[in-house]
Amino acid sequence: MPKWYTFHFYFVPLRQEQKYRTMIVVSGRDYRANLAKYYGLAQKGEDVVVKARYGSWKVVSITEDDVVVNKRNLPQELRNALLEVKESMEGKKKLMTWEELVNDLDD
């Protein structure tokens, strides 16, 4: 005797505020030819994807809240600091006091 199964289907309506976002996909050549256009779209919040031979990249606008950090050359910075201390010990250069350093940061 065959078994009968009961299936229940539920349809859930989508909320009105849900919207589909479109992604603009362009070739590397088209992107280079129309940089201003695609930068403007990215600034407005559109998703711009550049497809090229070597991969795909997403163009994102940087806002004031984003932090952009350059790669530091720490060995060179340490070398410069040591040279500054050496020149100070030889009397060639005067180092700043703690108060001068703090005041310099405020400017």
JSON list of C-alpha atoms in Angstrom, two decimals, residues 54-95:
[
{"chain": "A", "resi": 54, "resn": "TYR", "atom": "CA", "xyz": [44.31, 38.98, -14.67]},
{"chain": "A", "resi": 55, "resn": "GLY", "atom": "CA", "xyz": [41.23, 39.06, -12.43]},
{"chain": "A", "resi": 56, "resn": "SER", "atom": "CA", "xyz": [38.35, 41.23, -11.28]},
{"chain": "A", "resi": 57, "resn": "TRP", "atom": "CA", "xyz": [38.39, 44.31, -9.07]},
{"chain": "A", "resi": 58, "resn": "LYS", "atom": "CA", "xyz": [35.64, 46.22, -7.32]},
{"chain": "A", "resi": 59, "resn": "VAL", "atom": "CA", "xyz": [35.84, 50.02, -7.47]},
{"chain": "A", "resi": 60, "resn": "VAL", "atom": "CA", "xyz": [35.01, 51.49, -4.06]},
{"chain": "A", "resi": 61, "resn": "SER", "atom": "CA", "xyz": [34.79, 55.14, -3.10]},
{"chain": "A", "resi": 62, "resn": "ILE", "atom": "CA", "xyz": [36.70, 56.06, 0.05]},
{"chain": "A", "resi": 63, "resn": "THR", "atom": "CA", "xyz": [34.73, 58.12, 2.57]},
{"chain": "A", "resi": 64, "resn": "GLU", "atom": "CA", "xyz": [35.89, 60.39, 5.37]},
{"chain": "A", "resi": 65, "resn": "ASP", "atom": "CA", "xyz": [35.33, 57.53, 7.85]},
{"chain": "A", "resi": 66, "resn": "ASP", "atom": "CA", "xyz": [37.82, 55.26, 6.03]},
{"chain": "A", "resi": 67, "resn": "VAL", "atom": "CA", "xyz": [41.42, 55.20, 7.14]},
{"chain": "A", "resi": 68, "resn": "VAL", "atom": "CA", "xyz": [44.08, 55.15, 4.43]},
{"chain": "A", "resi": 69, "resn": "VAL", "atom": "CA", "xyz": [47.49, 54.01, 5.63]},
{"chain": "A", "resi": 70, "resn": "ASN", "atom": "CA", "xyz": [50.65, 54.08, 3.59]},
{"chain": "A", "resi": 71, "resn": "LYS", "atom": "CA", "xyz": [53.15, 51.29, 4.08]},
{"chain": "A", "resi": 72, "resn": "ARG", "atom": "CA", "xyz": [55.85, 52.56, 6.41]},
{"chain": "A", "resi": 73, "resn": "ASN", "atom": "CA", "xyz": [59.54, 51.96, 5.99]},
{"chain": "A", "resi": 74, "resn": "LEU", "atom": "CA", "xyz": [60.33, 51.21, 9.64]},
{"chain": "A", "resi": 75, "resn": "PRO", "atom": "CA", "xyz": [64.04, 50.40, 9.20]},
{"chain": "A", "resi": 76, "resn": "GLN", "atom": "CA", "xyz": [64.58, 53.77, 7.48]},
{"chain": "A", "resi": 77, "resn": "GLU", "atom": "CA", "xyz": [62.56, 55.59, 10.17]},
{"chain": "A", "resi": 78, "resn": "LEU", "atom": "CA", "xyz": [64.64, 53.95, 12.93]},
{"chain": "A", "resi": 79, "resn": "ARG", "atom": "CA", "xyz": [67.87, 54.79, 11.10]},
{"chain": "A", "resi": 80, "resn": "ASN", "atom": "CA", "xyz": [66.79, 58.45, 10.84]},
{"chain": "A", "resi": 81, "resn": "ALA", "atom": "CA", "xyz": [65.87, 58.53, 14.54]},
{"chain": "A", "resi": 82, "resn": "LEU", "atom": "CA", "xyz": [69.25, 57.07, 15.53]},
{"chain": "A", "resi": 83, "resn": "LEU", "atom": "CA", "xyz": [71.06, 59.62, 13.34]},
{"chain": "A", "resi": 84, "resn": "GLU", "atom": "CA", "xyz": [69.07, 62.39, 15.04]},
{"chain": "A", "resi": 85, "resn": "VAL", "atom": "CA", "xyz": [70.11, 61.11, 18.50]},
{"chain": "A", "resi": 86, "resn": "LYS", "atom": "CA", "xyz": [73.74, 60.76, 17.36]},
{"chain": "A", "resi": 87, "resn": "GLU", "atom": "CA", "xyz": [73.76, 64.36, 16.05]},
{"chain": "A", "resi": 88, "resn": "SER", "atom": "CA", "xyz": [72.26, 65.52, 19.36]},
{"chain": "A", "resi": 89, "resn": "MET", "atom": "CA", "xyz": [74.96, 63.71, 21.37]},
{"chain": "A", "resi": 90, "resn": "GLU", "atom": "CA", "xyz": [77.64, 65.32, 19.18]},
{"chain": "A", "resi": 91, "resn": "GLY", "atom": "CA", "xyz": [76.09, 68.73, 19.80]},
{"chain": "A", "resi": 92, "resn": "LYS", "atom": "CA", "xyz": [75.12, 69.26, 16.18]},
{"chain": "A", "resi": 93, "resn": "LYS", "atom": "CA", "xyz": [71.40, 69.20, 16.80]},
{"chain": "A", "resi": 94, "resn": "LYS", "atom": "CA", "xyz": [69.08, 70.07, 19.68]},
{"chain": "A", "resi": 95, "resn": "LEU", "atom": "CA", "xyz": [66.32, 67.58, 20.44]}
]
